[in-house]
Short mmCIF file of C-alpha atoms in Angstrom, two decimals:
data_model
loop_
_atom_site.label_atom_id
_atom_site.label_comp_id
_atom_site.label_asym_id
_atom_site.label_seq_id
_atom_site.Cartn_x
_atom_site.Cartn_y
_atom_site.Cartn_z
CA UNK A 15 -33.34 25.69 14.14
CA UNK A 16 -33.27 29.17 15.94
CA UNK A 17 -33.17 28.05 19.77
CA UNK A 18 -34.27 31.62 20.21
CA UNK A 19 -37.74 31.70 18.26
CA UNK A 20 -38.21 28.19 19.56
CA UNK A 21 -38.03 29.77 23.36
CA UNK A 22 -40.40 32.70 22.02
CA UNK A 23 -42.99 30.33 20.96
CA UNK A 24 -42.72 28.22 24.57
CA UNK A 25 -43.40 31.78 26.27
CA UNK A 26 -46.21 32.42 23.96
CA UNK A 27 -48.02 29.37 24.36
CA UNK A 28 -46.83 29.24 28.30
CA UNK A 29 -50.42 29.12 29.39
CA UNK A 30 -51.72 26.81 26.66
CA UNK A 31 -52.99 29.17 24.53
CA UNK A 32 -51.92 31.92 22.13
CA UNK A 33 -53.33 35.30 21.91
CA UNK A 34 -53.73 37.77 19.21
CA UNK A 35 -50.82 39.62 21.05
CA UNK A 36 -48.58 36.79 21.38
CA UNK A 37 -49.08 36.18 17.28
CA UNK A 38 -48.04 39.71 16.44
CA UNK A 39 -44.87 39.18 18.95
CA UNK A 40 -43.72 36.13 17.25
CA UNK A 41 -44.57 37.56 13.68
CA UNK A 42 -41.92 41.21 15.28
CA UNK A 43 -39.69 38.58 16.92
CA UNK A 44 -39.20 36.49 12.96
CA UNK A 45 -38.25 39.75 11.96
CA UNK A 46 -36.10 40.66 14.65
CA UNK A 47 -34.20 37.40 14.04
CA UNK A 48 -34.32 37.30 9.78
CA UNK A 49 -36.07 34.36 10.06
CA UNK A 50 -37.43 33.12 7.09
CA UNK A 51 -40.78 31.80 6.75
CA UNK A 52 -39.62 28.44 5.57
CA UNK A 53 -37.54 28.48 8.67
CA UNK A 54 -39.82 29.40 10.98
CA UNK A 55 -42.24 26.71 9.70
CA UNK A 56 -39.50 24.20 10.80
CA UNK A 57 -39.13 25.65 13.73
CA UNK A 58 -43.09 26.46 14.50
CA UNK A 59 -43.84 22.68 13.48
CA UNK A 60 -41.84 21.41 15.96
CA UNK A 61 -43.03 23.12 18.24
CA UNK A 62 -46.89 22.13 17.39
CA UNK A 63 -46.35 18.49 17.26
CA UNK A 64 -43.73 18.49 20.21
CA UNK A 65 -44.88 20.76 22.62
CA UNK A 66 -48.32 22.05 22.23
CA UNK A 67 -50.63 18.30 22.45
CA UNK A 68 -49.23 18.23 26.20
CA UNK A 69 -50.11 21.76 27.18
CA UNK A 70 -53.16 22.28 29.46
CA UNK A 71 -54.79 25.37 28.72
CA UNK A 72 -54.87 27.03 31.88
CA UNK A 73 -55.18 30.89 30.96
CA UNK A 74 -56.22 33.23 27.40
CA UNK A 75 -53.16 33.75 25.96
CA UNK A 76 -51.48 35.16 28.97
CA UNK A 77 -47.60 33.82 27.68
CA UNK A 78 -47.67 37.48 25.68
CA UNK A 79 -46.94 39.55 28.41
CA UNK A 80 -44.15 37.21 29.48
CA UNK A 81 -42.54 37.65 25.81
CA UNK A 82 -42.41 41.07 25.68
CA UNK A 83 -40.71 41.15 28.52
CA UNK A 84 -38.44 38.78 27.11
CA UNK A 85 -37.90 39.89 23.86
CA UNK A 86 -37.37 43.24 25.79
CA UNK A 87 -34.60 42.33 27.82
CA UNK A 88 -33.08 40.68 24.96
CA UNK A 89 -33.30 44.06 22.75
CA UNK A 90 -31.51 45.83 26.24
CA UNK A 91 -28.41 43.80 26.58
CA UNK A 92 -27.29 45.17 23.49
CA UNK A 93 -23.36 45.96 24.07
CA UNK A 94 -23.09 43.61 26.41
CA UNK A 95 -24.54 40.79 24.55
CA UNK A 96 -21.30 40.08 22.53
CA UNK A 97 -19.26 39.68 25.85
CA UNK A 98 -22.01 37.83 27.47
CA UNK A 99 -21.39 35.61 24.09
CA UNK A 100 -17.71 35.29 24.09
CA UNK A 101 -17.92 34.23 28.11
CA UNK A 102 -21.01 31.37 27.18
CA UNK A 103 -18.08 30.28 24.39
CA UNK A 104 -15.39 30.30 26.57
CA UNK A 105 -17.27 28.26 29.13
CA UNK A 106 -19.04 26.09 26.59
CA UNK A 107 -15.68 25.09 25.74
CA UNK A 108 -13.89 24.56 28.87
CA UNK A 109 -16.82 21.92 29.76
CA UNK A 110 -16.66 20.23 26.11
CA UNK A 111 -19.41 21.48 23.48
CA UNK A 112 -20.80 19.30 21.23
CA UNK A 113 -21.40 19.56 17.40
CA UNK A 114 -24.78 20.38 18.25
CA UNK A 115 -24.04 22.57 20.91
CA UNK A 116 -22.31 24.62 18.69
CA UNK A 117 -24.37 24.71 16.19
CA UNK A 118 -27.13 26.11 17.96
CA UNK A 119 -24.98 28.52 19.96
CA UNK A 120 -23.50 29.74 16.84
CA UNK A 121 -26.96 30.25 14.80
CA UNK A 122 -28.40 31.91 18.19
CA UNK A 123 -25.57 34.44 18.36
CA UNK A 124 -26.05 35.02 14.62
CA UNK A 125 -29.26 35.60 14.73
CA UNK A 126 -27.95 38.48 17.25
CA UNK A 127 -25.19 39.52 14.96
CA UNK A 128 -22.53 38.16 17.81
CA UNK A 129 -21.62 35.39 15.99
CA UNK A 130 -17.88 36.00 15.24
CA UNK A 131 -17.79 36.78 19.29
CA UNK A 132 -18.84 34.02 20.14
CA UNK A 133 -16.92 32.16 17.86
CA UNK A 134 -14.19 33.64 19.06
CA UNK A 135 -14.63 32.50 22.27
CA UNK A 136 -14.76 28.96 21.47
CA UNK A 137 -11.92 28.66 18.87
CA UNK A 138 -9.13 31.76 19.98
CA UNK A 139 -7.78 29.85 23.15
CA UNK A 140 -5.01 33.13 23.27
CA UNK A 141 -7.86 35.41 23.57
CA UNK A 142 -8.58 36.88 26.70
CA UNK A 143 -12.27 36.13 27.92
CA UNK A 144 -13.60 37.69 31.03
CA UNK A 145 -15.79 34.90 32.08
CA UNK A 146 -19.31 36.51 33.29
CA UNK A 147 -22.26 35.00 35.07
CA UNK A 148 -25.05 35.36 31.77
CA UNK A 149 -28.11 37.06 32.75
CA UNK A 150 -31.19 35.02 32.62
CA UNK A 151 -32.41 35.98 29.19
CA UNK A 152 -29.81 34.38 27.78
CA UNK A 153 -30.98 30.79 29.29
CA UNK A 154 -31.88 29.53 26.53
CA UNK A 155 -28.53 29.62 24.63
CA UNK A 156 -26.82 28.48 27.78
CA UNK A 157 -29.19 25.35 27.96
CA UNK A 158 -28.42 24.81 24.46
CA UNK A 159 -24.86 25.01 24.84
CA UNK A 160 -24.88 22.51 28.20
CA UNK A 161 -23.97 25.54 30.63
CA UNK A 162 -27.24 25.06 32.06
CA UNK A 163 -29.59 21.61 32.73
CA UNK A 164 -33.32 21.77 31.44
CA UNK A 165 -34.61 21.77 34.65
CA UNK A 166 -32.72 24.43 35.51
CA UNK B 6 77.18 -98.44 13.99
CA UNK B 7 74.88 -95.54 14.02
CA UNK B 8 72.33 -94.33 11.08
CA UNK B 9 72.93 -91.21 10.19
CA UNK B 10 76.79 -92.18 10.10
CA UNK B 11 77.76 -91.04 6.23
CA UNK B 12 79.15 -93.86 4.23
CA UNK B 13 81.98 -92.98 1.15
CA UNK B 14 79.96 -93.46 -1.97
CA UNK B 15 77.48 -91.18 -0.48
CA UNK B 16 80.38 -88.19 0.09
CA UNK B 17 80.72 -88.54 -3.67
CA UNK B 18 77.30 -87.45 -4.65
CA UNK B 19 76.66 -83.10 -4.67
CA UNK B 20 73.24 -82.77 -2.91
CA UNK B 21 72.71 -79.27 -4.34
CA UNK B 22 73.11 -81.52 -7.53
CA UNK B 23 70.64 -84.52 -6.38
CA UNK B 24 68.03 -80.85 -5.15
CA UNK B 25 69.06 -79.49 -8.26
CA UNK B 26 69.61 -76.22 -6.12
CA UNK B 27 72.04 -73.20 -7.18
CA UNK B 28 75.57 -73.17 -5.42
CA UNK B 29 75.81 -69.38 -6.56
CA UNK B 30 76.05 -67.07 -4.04
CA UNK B 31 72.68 -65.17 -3.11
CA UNK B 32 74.25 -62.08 -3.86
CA UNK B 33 75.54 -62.80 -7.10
CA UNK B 34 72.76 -64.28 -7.59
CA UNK B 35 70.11 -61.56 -6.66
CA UNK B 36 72.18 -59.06 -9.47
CA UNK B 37 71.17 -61.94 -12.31
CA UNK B 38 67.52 -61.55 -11.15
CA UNK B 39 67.78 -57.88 -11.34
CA UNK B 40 69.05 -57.84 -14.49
CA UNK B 41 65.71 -60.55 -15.61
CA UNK B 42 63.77 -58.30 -13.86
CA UNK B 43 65.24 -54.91 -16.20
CA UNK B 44 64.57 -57.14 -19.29
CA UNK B 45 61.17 -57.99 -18.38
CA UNK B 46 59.87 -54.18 -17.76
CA UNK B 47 61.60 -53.67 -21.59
CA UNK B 48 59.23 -56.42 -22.79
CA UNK B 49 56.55 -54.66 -20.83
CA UNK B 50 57.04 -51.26 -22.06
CA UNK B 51 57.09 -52.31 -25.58
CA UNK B 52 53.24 -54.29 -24.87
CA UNK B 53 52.35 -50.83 -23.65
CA UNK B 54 53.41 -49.12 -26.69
CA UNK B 55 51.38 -51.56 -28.87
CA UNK B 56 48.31 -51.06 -26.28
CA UNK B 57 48.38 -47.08 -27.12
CA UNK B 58 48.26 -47.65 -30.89
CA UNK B 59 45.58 -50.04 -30.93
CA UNK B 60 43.38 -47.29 -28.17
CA UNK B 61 44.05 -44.83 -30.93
CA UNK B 62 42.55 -46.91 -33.53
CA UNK B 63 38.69 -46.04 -34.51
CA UNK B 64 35.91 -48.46 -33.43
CA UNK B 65 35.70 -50.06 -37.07
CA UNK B 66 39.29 -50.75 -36.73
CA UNK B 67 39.14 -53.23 -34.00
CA UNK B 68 35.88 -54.30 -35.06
CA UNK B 69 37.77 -55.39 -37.91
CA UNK B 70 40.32 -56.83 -36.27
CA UNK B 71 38.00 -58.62 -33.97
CA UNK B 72 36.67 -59.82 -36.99
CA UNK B 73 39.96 -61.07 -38.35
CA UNK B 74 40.46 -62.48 -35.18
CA UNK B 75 37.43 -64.47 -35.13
CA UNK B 76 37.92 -65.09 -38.67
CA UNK B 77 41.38 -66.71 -37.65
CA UNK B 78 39.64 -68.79 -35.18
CA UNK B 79 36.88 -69.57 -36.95
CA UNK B 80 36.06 -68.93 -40.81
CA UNK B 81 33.40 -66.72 -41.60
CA UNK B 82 32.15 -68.54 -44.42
CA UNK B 83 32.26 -71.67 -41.88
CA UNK B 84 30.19 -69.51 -39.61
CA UNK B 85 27.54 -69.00 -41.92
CA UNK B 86 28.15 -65.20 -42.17
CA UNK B 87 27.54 -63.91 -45.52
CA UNK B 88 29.30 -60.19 -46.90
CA UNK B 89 25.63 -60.03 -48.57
CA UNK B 90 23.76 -60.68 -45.63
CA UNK B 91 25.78 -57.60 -43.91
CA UNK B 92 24.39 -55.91 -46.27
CA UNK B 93 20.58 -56.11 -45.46
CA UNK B 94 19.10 -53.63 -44.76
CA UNK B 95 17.17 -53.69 -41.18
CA UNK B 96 14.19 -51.36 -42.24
CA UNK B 97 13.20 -53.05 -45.35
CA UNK B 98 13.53 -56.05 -44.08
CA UNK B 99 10.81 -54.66 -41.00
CA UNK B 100 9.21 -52.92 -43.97
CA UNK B 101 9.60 -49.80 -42.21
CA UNK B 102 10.30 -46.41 -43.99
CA UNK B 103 14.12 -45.78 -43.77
CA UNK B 104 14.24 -42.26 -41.61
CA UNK B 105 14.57 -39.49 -44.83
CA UNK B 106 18.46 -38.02 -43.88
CA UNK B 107 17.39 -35.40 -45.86
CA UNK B 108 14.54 -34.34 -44.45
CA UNK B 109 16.41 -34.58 -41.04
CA UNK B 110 18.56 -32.74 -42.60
CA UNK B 111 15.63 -30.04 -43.86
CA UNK B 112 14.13 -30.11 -40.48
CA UNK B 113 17.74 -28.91 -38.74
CA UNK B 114 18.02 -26.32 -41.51
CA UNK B 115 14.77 -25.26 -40.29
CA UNK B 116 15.06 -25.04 -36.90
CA UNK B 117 18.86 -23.41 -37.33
CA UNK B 118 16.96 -20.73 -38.95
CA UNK B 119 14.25 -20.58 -36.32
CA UNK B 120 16.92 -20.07 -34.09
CA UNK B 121 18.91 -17.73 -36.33
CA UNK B 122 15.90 -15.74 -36.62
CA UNK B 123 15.66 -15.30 -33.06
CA UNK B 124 19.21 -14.53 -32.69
CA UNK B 125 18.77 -11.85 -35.60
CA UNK B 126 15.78 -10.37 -33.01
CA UNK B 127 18.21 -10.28 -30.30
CA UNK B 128 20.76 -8.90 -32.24
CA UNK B 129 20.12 -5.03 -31.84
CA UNK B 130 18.89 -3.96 -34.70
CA UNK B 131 19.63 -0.15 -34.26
CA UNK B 132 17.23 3.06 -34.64
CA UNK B 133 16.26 1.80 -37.37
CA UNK B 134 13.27 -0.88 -36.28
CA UNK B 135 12.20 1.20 -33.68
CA UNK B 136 8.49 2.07 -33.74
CA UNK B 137 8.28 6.06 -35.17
CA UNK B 138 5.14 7.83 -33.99
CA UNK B 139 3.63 10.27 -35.82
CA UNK B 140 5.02 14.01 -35.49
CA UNK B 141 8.28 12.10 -34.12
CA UNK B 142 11.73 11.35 -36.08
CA UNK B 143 13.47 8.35 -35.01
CA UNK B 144 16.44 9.83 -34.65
CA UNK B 145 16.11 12.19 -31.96
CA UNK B 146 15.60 9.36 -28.86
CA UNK B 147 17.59 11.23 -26.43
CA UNK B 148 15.80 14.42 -26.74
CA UNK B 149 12.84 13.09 -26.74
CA UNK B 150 13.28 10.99 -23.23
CA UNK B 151 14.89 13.97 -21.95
CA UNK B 152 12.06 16.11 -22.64
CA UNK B 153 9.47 13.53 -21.11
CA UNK B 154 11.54 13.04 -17.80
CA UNK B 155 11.34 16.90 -17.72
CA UNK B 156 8.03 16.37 -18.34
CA UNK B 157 7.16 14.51 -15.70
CA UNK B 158 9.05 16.19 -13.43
CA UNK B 159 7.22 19.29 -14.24
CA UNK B 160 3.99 17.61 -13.70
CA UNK B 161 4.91 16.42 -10.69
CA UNK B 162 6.09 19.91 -9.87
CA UNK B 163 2.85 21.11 -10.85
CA UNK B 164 0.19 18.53 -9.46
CA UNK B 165 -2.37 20.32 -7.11
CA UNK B 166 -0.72 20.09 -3.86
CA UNK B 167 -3.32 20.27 -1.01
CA UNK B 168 -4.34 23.72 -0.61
CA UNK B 169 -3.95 25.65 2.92
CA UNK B 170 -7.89 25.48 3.35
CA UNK B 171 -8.68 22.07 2.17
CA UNK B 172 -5.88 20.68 4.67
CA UNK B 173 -7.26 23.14 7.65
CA UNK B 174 -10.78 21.81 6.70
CA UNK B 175 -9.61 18.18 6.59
CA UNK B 176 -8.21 18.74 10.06
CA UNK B 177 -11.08 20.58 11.25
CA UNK B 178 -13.92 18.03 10.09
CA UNK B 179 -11.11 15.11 12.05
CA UNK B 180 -11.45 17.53 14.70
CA UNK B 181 -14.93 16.81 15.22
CA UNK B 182 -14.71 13.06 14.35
CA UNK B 183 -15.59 12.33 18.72
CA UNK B 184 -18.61 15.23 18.46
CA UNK B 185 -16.85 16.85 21.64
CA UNK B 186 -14.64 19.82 21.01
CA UNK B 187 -11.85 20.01 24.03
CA UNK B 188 -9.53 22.73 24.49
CA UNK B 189 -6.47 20.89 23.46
CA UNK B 190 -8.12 20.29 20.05
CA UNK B 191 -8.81 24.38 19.69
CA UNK B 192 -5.23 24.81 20.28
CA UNK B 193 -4.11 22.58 17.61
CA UNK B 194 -6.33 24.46 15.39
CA UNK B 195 -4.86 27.52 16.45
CA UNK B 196 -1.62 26.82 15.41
CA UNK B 197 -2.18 25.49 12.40
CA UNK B 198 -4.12 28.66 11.57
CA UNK B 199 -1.10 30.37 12.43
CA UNK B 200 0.91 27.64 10.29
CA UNK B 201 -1.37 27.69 7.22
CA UNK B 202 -2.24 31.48 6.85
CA UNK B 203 -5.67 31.13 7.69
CA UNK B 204 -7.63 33.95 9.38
CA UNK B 205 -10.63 33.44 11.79
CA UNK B 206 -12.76 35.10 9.33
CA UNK B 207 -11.59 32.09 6.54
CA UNK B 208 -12.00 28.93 9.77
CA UNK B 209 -15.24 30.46 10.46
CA UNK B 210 -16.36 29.83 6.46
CA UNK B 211 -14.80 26.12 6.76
CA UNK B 212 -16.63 25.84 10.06
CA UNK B 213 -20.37 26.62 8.16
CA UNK B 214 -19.49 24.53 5.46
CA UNK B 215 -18.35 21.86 7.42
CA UNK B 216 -21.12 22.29 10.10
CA UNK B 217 -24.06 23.64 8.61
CA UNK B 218 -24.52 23.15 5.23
#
């Protein structure tokens, strides 16, 4: 399951509903990632019997706005998302990561094509890492990967 | 006049006479007894000699001549001993069936050739009883062992020894066995990476097959 599309979908739905907006973000955002549709579905079903029966609609579809700006961030780390990778791997390790932790770390950072950076990070103890404080876009795979707590 | 006081026709008798005692002296005396004594050991060995011939007679001998000596004491024909009645037979007067010597006799030939037929299976036979398979001659054993110890050896030589990536994956899915990857455990994987040949690109493959397929 793509931690990443998963924390799309939250954003979309942040204010209990989804607008037309958010929908075409999400449908860019599958794309952006290679999702398939059959993975998506997993991902989007989750999500719908999880998440969405507690939300109190509070707004019109608002959590758009909020994406974009996500998925825009995301799009501007660019070079420095592999070394922002390497240093979550580096630091996922040095605290213990889990099976699952890795995992979802690993699919996360291939879905942004980092993959072998990041794997690198875990598993090449001889290679150098400059460890880097993440920037807050990249929350999501740190929560995933225990460098950050939920609440946090 | 006193008692004991001897009197003349008394001096005249010899007391060793009257005790009819020896006046020889002990010494020449003691040689005679010797010389009794020699004769009586000759008398001796001579019973001894007769004792050894009658030990090396058979059992029907001195039966015999334990029947002669009863027949000297008493008369068999007195005794109401018969010569016919020694020669009853036991069985047919029981009415029993006298044991067949012969077929004793059969039975032993039998089992001697029972047994000799065992000892001919002992007895190595040489190539020529052992089993010939088909494509094989029985004369070329030797080559034919020597060929399936090499064989074997080159079978063993040639069984699939455990390739570089199936022992890095069996140590990579043990590496996971607690669900907590520590830095120690990287390390080991490391080096064994370095050990086996393996590149990152190869652990990474392992790692998705492992992981998440």
């Amino acid at each position: 399951m793509s931690i990443l599309f998963q924390h799309a979908l939250d954003l979309a739905w942040s204010d209990g509903r989804l607008s037309k907006r958010g929908a075409i973000l999400l449908e860019n955002f599958q794309e952006i990632l290679e999702l398939s549709d059959s993975q998506r579905s997993v991902v989007e079903e989750k999500h719908h019997l999880q998440v969405i029966p507690h939300l109190i609609p509070r707004g019109h579809g608002s959590g758009a706005s909020t994406l974009d700006q996500w998925m825009t961030s995301l799009m501007d780390l660019d070079d420095e998302l592999p070394r922002y990778l390497i240093s979550m791997g580096r630091q996922s390790l040095e605290t213990g990561i889990s099976k699952q932790a890795w995992i979802e770390g690993f699919t996360a950072a291939e879905r942004m094509k980092c993959e072998f950076e990041f794997a690198r990070g875990v598993w090449e103890p001889e290679f150098e890492v400059e460890i880097l404080v993440w920037p807050e876009v990249l929350d999501p795979v740190a929560k995933s990967l225990g460098l950050l707590l939920e609440e946090e | 006049m006193f008692i004991d006081e001897p009197t003349e026709d008394e001096d005249d008798i010899d007391p060793f006479e009257a005790l009819n005692v020896s006046t020889t002296a002990p010494a020449a005396r003691g040689a005679s007894l010797l010389d009794a004594f020699a004769e009586d050991d000759v008398e001796d060995e001579s019973s001894e000699e007769e004792g050894e011939v009658i030990a090396t007679l058979e059992m029907g001998g001195m039966m015999e001549m334990n029947e002669e000596i009863v027949e000297s004491v008493i008369p068999l024909s007195e005794a109401g001993v018969n010569e016919e009645e020694e020669d009853i037979d036991p069985f047919e007067e029981l009415g029993a069936m006298r044991p067949n010597v012969n077929a004793v006799e059969s039975t032993n030939t039998n089992v001697n050739d029972a047994l000799a037929a065992f000892m001919d299976e002992d007895e190595y036979q040489g190539p020529e009883n052992t089993i010939v398979f088909e494509g094989e001659s029985a004369t070329k054993d030797e080559p034919i062992e020597q060929e399936e110890v090499e064989e074997e050896i080159q079978v063993e030589t040639e069984k699939p020894r455990a390739q570089p990536e199936e022992l890095y994956q069996f140590l990579l899915e043990g590496v996971w066995v607690d669900d907590v990857l520590d830095p120690a455990e990287v390390a080991l994987m490391a080096r064994k990476r370095r050990e086996l040949g393996i590149s990152f690109e190869t652990h990474l493959k392992i790692l998705k097959q492992i992981l998440h397929d």
